Short mmCIF file of C-alpha atoms and ligand atoms in Angstrom, two decimals:
data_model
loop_
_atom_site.label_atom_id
_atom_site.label_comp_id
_atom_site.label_asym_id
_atom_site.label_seq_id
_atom_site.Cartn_x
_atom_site.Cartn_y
_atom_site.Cartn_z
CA UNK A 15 -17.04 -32.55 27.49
CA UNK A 16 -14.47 -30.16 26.76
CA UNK A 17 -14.18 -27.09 28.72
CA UNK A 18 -15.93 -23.46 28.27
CA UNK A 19 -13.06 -22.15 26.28
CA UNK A 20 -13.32 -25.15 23.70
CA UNK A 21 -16.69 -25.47 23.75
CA UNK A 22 -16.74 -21.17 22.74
CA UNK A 23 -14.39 -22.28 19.76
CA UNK A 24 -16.82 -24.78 18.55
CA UNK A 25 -19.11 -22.69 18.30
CA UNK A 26 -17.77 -20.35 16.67
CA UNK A 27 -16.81 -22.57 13.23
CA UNK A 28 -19.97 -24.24 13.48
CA UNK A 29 -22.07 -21.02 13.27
CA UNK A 30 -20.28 -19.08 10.55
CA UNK A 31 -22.60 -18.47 8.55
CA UNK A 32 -24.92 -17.27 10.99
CA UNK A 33 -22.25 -15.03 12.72
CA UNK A 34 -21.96 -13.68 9.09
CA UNK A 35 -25.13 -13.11 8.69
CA UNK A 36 -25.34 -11.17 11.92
CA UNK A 37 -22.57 -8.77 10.99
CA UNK A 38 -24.67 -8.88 8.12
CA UNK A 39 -27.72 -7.17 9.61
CA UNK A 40 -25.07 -4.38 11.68
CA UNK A 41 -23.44 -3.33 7.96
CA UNK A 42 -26.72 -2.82 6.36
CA UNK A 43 -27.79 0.15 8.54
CA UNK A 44 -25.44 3.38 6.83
CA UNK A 45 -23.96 5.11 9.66
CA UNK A 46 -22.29 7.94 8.04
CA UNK A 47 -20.94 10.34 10.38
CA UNK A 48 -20.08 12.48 8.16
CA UNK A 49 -23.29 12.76 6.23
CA UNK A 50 -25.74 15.07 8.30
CA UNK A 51 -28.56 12.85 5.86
CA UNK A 52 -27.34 9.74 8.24
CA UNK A 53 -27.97 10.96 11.49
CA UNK A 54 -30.73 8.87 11.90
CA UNK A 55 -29.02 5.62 10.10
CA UNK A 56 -26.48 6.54 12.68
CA UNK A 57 -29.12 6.59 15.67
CA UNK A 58 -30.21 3.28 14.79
CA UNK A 59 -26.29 1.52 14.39
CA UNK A 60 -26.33 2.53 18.33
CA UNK A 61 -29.99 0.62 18.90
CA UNK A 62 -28.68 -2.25 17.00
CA UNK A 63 -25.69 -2.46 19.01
CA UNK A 64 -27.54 -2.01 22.25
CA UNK A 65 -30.05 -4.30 21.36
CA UNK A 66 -27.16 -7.08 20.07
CA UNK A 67 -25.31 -6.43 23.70
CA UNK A 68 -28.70 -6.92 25.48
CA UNK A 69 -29.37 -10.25 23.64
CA UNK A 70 -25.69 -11.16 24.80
CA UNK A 71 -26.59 -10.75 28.09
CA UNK A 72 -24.84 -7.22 29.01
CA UNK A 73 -26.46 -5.47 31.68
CA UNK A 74 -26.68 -1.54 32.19
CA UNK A 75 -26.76 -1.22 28.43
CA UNK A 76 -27.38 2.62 27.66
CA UNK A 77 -27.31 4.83 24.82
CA UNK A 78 -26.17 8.08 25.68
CA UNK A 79 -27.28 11.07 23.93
CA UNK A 80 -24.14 13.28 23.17
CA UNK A 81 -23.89 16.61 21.35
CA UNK A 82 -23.38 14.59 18.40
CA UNK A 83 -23.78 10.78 17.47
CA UNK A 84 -24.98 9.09 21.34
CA UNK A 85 -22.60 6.73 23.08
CA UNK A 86 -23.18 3.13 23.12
CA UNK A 87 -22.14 1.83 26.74
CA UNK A 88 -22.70 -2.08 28.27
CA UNK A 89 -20.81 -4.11 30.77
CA UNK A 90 -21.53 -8.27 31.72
CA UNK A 91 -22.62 -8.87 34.98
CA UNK A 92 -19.80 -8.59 37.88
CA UNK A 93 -18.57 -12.33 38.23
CA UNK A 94 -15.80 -13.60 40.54
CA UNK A 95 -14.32 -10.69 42.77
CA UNK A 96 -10.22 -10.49 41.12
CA UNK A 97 -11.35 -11.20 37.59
CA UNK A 98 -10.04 -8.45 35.37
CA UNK A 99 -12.07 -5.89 33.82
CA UNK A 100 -11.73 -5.15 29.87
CA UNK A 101 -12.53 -1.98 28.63
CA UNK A 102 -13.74 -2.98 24.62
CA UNK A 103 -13.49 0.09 22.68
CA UNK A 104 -14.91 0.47 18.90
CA UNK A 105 -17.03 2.61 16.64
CA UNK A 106 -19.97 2.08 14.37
CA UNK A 107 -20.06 4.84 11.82
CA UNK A 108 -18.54 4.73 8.94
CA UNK A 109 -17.26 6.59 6.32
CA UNK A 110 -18.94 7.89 3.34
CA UNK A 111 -19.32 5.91 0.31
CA UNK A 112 -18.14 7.87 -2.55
CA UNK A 113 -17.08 7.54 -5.37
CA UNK A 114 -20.38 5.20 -5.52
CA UNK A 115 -19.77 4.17 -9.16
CA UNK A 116 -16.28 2.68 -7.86
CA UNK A 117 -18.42 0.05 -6.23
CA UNK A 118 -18.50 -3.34 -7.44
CA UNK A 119 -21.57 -4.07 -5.43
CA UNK A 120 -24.10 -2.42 -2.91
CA UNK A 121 -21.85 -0.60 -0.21
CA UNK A 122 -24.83 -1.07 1.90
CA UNK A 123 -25.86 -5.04 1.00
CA UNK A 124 -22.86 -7.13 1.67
CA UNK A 125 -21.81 -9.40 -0.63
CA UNK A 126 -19.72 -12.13 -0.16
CA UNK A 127 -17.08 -12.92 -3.41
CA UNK A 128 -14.18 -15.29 -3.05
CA UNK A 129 -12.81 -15.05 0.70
CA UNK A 130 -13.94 -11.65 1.17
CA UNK A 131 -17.14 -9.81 2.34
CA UNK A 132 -17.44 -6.80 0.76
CA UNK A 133 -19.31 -3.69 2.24
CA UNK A 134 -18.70 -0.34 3.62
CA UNK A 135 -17.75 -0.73 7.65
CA UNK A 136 -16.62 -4.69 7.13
CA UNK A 137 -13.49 -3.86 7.86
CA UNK A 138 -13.59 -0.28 9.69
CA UNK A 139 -14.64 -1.54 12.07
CA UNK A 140 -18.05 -3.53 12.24
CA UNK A 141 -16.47 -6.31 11.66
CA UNK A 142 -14.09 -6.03 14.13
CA UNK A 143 -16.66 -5.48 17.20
CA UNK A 144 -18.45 -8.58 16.04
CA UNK A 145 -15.17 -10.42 16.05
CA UNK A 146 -15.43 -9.36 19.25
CA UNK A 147 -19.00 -10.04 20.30
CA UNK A 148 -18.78 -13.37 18.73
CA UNK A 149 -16.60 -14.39 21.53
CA UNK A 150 -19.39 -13.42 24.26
CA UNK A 151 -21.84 -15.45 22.21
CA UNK A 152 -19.76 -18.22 21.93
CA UNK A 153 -19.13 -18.43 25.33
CA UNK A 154 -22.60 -18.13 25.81
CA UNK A 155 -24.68 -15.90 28.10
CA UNK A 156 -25.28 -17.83 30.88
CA UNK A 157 -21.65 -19.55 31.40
CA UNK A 158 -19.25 -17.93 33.46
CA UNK A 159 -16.74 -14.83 31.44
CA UNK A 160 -13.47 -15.10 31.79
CA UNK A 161 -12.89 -11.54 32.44
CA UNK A 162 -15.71 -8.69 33.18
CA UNK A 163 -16.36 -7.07 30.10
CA UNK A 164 -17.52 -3.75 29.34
CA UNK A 165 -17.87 -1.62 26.02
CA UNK A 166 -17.34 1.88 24.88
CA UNK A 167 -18.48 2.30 21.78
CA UNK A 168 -18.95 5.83 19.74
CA UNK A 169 -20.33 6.83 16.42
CA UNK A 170 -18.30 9.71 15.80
CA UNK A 171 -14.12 8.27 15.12
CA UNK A 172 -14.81 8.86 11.46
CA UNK A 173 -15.45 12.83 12.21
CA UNK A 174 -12.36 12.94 14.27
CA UNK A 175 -14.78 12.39 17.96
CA UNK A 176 -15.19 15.08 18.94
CA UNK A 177 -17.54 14.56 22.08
CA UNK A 178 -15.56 11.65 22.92
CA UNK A 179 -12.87 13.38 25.88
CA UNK A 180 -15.36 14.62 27.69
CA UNK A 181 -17.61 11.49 27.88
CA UNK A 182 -14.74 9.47 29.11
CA UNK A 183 -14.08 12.39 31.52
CA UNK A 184 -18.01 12.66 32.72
CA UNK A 185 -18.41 8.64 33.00
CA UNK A 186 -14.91 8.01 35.03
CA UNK A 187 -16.66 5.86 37.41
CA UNK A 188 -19.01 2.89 35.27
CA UNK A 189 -15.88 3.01 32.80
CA UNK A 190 -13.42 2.02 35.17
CA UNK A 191 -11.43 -1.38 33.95
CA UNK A 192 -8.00 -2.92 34.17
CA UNK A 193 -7.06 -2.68 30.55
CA UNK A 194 -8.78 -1.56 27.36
CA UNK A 195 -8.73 -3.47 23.83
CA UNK A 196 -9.04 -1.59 20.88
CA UNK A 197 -9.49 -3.65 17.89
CA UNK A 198 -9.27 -0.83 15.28
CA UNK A 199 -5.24 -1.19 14.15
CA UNK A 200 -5.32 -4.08 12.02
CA UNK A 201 -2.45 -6.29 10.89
CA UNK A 202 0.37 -6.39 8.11
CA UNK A 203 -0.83 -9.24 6.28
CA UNK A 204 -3.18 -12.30 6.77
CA UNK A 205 -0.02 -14.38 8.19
CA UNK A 206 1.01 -11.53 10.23
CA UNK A 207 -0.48 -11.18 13.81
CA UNK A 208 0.51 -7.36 14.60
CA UNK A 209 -0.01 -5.73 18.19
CA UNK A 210 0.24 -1.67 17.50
CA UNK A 211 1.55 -0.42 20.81
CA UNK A 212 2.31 2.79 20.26
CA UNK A 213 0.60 4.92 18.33
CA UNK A 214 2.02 8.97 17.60
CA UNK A 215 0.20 12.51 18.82
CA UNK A 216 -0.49 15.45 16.95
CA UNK A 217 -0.17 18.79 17.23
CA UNK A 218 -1.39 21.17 14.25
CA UNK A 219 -0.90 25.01 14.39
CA UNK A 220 -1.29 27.74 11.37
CA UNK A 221 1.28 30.69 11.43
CA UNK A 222 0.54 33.94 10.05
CA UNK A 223 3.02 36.63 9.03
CA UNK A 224 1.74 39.66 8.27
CA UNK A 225 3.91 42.26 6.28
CA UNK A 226 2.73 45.17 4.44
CA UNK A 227 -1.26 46.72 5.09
CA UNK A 228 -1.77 45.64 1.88
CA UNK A 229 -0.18 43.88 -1.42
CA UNK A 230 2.20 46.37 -2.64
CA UNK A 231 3.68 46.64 -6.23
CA UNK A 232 7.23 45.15 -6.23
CA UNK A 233 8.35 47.35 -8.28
CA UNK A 234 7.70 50.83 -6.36
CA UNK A 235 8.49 49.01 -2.79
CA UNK A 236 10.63 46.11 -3.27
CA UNK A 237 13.96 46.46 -1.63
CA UNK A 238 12.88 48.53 1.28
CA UNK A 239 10.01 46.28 2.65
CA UNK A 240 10.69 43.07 3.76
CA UNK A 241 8.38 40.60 2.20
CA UNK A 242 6.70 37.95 4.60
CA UNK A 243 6.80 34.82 1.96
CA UNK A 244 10.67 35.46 1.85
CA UNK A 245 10.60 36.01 5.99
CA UNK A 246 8.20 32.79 6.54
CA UNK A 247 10.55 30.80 4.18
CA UNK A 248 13.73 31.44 5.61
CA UNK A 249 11.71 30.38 8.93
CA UNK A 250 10.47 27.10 7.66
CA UNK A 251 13.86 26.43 6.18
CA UNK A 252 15.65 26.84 9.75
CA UNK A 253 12.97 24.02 11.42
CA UNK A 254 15.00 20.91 10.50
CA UNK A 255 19.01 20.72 10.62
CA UNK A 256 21.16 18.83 7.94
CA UNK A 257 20.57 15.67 10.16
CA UNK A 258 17.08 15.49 9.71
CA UNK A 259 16.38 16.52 13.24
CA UNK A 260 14.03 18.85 14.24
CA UNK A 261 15.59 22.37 15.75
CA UNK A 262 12.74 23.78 18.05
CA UNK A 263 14.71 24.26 21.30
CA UNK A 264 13.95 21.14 23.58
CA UNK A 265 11.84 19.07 20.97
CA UNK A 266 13.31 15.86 22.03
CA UNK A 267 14.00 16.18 25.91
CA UNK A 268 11.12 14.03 26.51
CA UNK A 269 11.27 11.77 24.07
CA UNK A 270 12.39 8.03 25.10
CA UNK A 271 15.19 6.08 23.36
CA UNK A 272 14.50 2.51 22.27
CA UNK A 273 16.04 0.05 23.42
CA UNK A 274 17.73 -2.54 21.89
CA UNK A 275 15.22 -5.55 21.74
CA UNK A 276 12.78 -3.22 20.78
CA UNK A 277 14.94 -2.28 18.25
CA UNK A 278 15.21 -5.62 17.13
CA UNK A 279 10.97 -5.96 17.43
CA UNK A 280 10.66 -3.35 14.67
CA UNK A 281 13.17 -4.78 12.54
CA UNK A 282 10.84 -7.55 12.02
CA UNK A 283 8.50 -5.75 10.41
CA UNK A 284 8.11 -5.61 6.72
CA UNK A 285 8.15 -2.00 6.62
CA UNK A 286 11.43 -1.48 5.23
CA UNK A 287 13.19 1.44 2.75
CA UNK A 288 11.92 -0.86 -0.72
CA UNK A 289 8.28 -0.53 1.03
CA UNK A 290 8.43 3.19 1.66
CA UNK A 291 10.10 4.08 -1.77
CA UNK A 292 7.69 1.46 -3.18
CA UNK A 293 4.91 3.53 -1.95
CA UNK A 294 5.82 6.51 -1.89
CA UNK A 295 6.73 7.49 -5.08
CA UNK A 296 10.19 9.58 -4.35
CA UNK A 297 13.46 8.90 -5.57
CA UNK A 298 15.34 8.43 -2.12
CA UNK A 299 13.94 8.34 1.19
CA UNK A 300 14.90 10.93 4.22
CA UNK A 301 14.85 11.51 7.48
CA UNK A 302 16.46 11.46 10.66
CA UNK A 303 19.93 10.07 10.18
CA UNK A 304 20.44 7.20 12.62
CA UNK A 305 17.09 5.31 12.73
CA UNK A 306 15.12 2.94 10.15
CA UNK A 307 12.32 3.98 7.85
CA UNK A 308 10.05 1.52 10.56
CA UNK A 309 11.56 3.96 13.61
CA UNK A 310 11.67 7.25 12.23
CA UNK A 311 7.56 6.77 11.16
CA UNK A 312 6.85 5.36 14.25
CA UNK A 313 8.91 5.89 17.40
CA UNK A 314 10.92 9.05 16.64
CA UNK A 315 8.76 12.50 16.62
CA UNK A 316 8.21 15.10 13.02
CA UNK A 317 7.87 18.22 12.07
CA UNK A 318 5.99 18.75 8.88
CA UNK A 319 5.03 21.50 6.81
CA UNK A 320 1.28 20.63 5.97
CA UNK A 321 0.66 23.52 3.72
CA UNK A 322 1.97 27.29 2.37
CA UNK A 323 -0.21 30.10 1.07
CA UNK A 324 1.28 33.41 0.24
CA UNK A 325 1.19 35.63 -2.89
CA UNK A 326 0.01 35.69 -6.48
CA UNK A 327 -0.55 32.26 -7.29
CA UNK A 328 -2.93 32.63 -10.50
CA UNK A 329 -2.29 32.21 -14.31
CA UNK A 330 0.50 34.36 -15.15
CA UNK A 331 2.66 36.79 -13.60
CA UNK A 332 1.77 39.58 -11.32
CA UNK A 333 4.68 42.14 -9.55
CA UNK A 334 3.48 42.01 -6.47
CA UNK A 335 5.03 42.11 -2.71
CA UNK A 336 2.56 40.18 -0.74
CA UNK A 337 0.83 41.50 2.49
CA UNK A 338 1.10 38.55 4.24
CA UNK A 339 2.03 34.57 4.34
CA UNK A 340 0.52 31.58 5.86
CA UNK A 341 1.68 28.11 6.41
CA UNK A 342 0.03 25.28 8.21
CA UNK A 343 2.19 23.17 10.61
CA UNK A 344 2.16 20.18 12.28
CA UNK A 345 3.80 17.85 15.03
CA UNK A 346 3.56 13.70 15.19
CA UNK A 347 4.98 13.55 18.70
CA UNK A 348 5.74 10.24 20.08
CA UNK A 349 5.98 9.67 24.04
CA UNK A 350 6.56 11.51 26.61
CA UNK A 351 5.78 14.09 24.31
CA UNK A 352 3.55 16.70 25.40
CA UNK A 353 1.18 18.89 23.10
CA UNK A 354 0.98 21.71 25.27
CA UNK A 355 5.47 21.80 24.97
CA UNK A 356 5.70 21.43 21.52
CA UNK A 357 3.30 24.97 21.24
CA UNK A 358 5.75 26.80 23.65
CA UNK A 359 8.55 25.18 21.89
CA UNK A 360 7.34 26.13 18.34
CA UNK A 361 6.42 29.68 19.85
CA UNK A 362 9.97 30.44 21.81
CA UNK A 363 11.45 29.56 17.85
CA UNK A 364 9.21 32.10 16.40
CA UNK A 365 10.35 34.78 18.93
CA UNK A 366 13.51 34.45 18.90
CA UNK A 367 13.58 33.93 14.79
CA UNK A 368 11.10 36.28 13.09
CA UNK A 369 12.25 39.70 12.34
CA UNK A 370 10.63 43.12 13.43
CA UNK A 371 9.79 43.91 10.26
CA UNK A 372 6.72 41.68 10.74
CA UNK A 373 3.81 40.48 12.64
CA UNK A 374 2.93 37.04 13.54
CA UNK A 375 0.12 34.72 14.65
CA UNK A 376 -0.09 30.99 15.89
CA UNK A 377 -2.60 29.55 16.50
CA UNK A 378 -3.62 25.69 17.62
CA UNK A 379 -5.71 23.69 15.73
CA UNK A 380 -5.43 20.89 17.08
CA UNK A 381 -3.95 18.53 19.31
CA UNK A 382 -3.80 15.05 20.32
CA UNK A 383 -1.21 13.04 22.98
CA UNK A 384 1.07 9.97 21.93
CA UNK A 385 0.34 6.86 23.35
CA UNK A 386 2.23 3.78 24.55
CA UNK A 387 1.69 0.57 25.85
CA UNK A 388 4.84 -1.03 27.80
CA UNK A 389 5.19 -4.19 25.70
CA UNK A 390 5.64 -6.25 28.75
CA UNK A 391 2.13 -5.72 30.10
CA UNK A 392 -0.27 -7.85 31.18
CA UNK A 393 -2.81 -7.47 28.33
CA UNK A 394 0.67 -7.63 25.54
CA UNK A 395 1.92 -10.80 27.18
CA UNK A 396 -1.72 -12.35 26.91
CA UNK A 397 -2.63 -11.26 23.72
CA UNK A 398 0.97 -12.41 22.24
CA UNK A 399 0.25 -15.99 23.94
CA UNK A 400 -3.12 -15.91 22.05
CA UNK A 401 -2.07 -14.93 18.75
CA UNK A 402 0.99 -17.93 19.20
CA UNK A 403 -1.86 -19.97 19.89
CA UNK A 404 -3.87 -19.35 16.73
CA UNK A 405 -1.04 -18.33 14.07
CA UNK A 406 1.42 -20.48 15.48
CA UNK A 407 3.45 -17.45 15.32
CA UNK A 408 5.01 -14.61 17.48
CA UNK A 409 2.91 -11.54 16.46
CA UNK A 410 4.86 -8.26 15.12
CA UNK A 411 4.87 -5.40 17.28
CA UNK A 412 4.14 -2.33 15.53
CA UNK A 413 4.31 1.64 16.62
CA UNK A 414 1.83 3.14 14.15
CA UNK A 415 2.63 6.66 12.75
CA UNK A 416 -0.79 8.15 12.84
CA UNK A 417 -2.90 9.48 15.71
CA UNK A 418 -5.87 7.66 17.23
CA UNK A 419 -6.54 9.76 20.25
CA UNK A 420 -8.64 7.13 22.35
CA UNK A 421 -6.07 5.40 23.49
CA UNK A 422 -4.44 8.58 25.22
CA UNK A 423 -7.72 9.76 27.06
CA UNK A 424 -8.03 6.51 28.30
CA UNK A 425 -4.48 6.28 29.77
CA UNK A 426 -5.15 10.24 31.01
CA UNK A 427 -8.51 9.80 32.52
CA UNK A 428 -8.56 6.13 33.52
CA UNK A 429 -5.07 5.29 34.05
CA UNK A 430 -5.48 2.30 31.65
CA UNK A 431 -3.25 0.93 29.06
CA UNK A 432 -4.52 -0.17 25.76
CA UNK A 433 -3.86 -3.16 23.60
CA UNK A 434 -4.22 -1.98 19.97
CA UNK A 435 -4.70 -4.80 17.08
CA UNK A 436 -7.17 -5.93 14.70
CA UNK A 437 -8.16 -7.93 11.62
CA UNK A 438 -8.24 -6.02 8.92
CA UNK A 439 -5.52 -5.98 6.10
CA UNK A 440 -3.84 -3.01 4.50
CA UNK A 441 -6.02 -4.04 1.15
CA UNK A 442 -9.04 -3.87 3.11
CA UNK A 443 -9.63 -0.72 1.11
CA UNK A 444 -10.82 0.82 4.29
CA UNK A 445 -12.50 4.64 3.82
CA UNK A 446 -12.35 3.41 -0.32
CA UNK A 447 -14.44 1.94 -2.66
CA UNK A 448 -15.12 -1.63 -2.38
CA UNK A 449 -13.92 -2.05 1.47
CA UNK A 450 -13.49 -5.89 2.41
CA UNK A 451 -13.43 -8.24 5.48
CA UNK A 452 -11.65 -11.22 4.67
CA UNK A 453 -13.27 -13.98 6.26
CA UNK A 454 -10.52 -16.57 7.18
CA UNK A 455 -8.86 -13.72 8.67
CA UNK A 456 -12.02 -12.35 10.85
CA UNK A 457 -12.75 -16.42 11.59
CA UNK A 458 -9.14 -16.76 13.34
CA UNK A 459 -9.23 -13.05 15.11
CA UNK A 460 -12.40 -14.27 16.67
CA UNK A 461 -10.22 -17.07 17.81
CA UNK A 462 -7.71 -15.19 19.00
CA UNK A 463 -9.80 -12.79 20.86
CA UNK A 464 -11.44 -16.06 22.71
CA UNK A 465 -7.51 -17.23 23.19
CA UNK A 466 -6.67 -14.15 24.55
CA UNK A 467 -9.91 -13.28 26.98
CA UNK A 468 -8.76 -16.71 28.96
CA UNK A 469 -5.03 -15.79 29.18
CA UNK A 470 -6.06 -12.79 30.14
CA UNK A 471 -7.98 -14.24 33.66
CA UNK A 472 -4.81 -16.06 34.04
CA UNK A 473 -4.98 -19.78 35.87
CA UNK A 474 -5.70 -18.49 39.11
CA UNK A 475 -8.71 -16.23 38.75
CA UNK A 476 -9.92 -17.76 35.98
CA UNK A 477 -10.26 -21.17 36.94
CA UNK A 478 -13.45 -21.09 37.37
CA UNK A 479 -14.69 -20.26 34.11
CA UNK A 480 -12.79 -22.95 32.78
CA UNK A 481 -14.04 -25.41 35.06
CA UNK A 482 -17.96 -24.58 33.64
ZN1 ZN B 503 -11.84 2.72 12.32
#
């Protein structure tokens, strides 16, 4: 008789195939979000997931209706009073499947070749909520959780969810939890556990300058009007210094150092200058001069010109002195970072820059927070201990460039911190054709997940469930 947590790991090797099968079933239905022919393919992903939670045993399973693609919400019964509560986030849609001829096999009829599983959503992210899910099966409905669980999953990441805020803000109360998991990150390579604990905001803006009532000819007018492609230039050109750093007036007040051993933490990674020139395609990287490729992407905040529109830009050559000139703009801000700074920041700069001669416009497009876990949390330390478990290795700890806004309502709205990993692999081919799973890899996350559910409860709290 071994206990409930080795029992659960049984289990799970001696039904793979049958766990496979199940995801199986989930990958089959084509949620495209972004295909208004899928909106009912999407409606049923949410029934399928309900239904799978209800046949786990979840109670006050729901699908709520939303403006767009309905909210699929579930929580396990409430066990021992002091037992954490874990907030499961995912998604079910998916991204369209195009190019289609790309496609080695059905997108839509997974197919398993070699170690992989190959279908759209394996990876991003079916996969990764049945990794998940598996555990609660595993441990079985009727034996005692480690941890009260409950799940938040949408059906609209892949279109950028937008209905999401405001459902986390209007269901405050049954989404209240200790900590949240987000298994949507991924890891560096099938030997390399990663945690992402940090992940970087956004904040977009277009900028207009308007010149001239109309396109004049540069012959007749040039040299007494000032032309707004030269005027927005010399703007953009003033944004960064010869240090790489970014010159709106306070950028970085808010923005916290790293400290040594973190230092040291992102040094692990295998994100170095070969990767970056590697993969990006330039002849000599840049940036801010005194950090690493790994820190300047991740932990240190950007100011990027996105895209510039001014002028005659057809075949040929055309004397003309342009009316106006547009260029889009955008902020990754890492933490403390705010959005709402980097627009008053961006806008004080424009005042105090932009000549008389012209008119100007900002506007926000969009905007998203940074987020950051401390590493020495509760949910970090457990999760570590459970991927040291399985790997036999201490996991990297990653601060991912890119914006997944989620994990910033959460901390807003519910106060919670989020643990950010997963099991897919940068040549998962996720949003591409022929997007894999690769099984030994989803196998040991399920693991891992199990591992770190029981860490989680700790010995005191959770003795009980390990006593079943
Ligand atoms: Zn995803």
């Amino acid at each position: 008789m071994g206990t409930t947590r080795e029992k659960a790991l049984e289990y799970l090797k001696d039904n793979r195939d049958e766990l496979i099968d199940k995801l199986g079933e989930f990958i089959r239905i084509p949620s495209i979000s972004t295909e208004a022919a899928h909106v009912g393919d999407v409606q049923r992903a949410a029934e399928w997931l309900a239904g799978h939670l209800q046949s786990l045993g979840m109670e006050e399973v729901k699908i709520f209706p939303t403006s767009g693609a309905p909210v699929v919400y579930g929580a396990s019964r409430v066990g021992n009073p002091g037992i954490p509560t874990l907030l499961i986030y995912g998604h079910y849609d998916v991204q369209p499947t195009d190019p289609l001829g790309e496609w080695q096999s059905d997108p839509f009829d997974p197919e398993i070749r070699g170690e992989n599983l190959f279908a759209r959503g394996a990876s991003d992210m079916k996969g990764q909520i049945m990794a998940a899910l598996n555990t609660l099966e595993a441990i079985g409905a009727g034996g005692d959780l480690p941890v009260r669980f409950k799940f938040l999953f949408e059906g609209e990441e892949e279109v950028g969810s937008p209905n999401l805020y405001r459902f986390i803000k209007n269901h405050r109360d049954i989404l209240a939890c200790d900590l949240c998991l987000n298994p949507d990150t991924g890891m560096l390579g099938p030997e390399l556990p990663t945690i992402t604990y940090a992940l970087r905001g956004l904040a977009y803006f277009e900028l207009r300058v308007y010149g001239p009532s109309q396109d004049l000819h540069s012959g007749t007018f040039g040299g007494v009007v000032h032309n707004p492609a030269q005027v927005l230039c010399e703007l953009l050109a003033e944004l960064h210094d010869g240090k790489g750093r970014v010159t709106l007036p306070g950028f970085y007040d808010r923005v916290r150092d790293l400290d040594p051993a973190e230092r040291e933490d992102l040094a692990r990674l295998p994100v170095n200058e070969a990767f970056y020139l590697k993969n990006a395609g330039v002849r000599k990287l840049w940036g801010e001069e005194g950090y690493t490729p790994a820190e300047r992407t991740g932990a240190r905040p950007t100011l990027e010109v996105n895209g510039l529109l001014s002028g005659f830009t057809g075949e040929g050559s055309k004397t003309v002195l342009p009316a106006r000139a547009m260029a889009k703009i955008s902020s990754r801000l890492v933490s403390d970072q705010r959005v709402e700074d980097v627009k008053k920041q961006l806008e004080k700069f424009l005042c105090d820059r932009l000549p008389d001669t012209v008119r100007w416009e900002l506007d926000q497009l969009a905007g998203a927070p940074p987020v950051l876990s401390p590493r020495d949390s509760r949910g970090i330390a457990a999760l570590t201990s459970a991927y040291e478990t399985v790997w036999g290795k201490r996991p990297l700890f990653r601060r991912e460039g890119g914006t997944v806004p989620v994990g910033a309502y959460l901390q807003e709205l519910l106060g919670v911190d989020s643990v950010q990993t997963g099991f897919s692999l940068p040549d998962d081919n996720a949003h591409s054709p022929n997007e894999k799973l690769h099984l030994p890899t989803w196998q040991r996350g399920s693991e891992a997940l199990l591992h770190f559910f029981f860490n989680l409860a700790g010995n005191g709290a959770g003795s009980t469930a390990e006593e079943a």
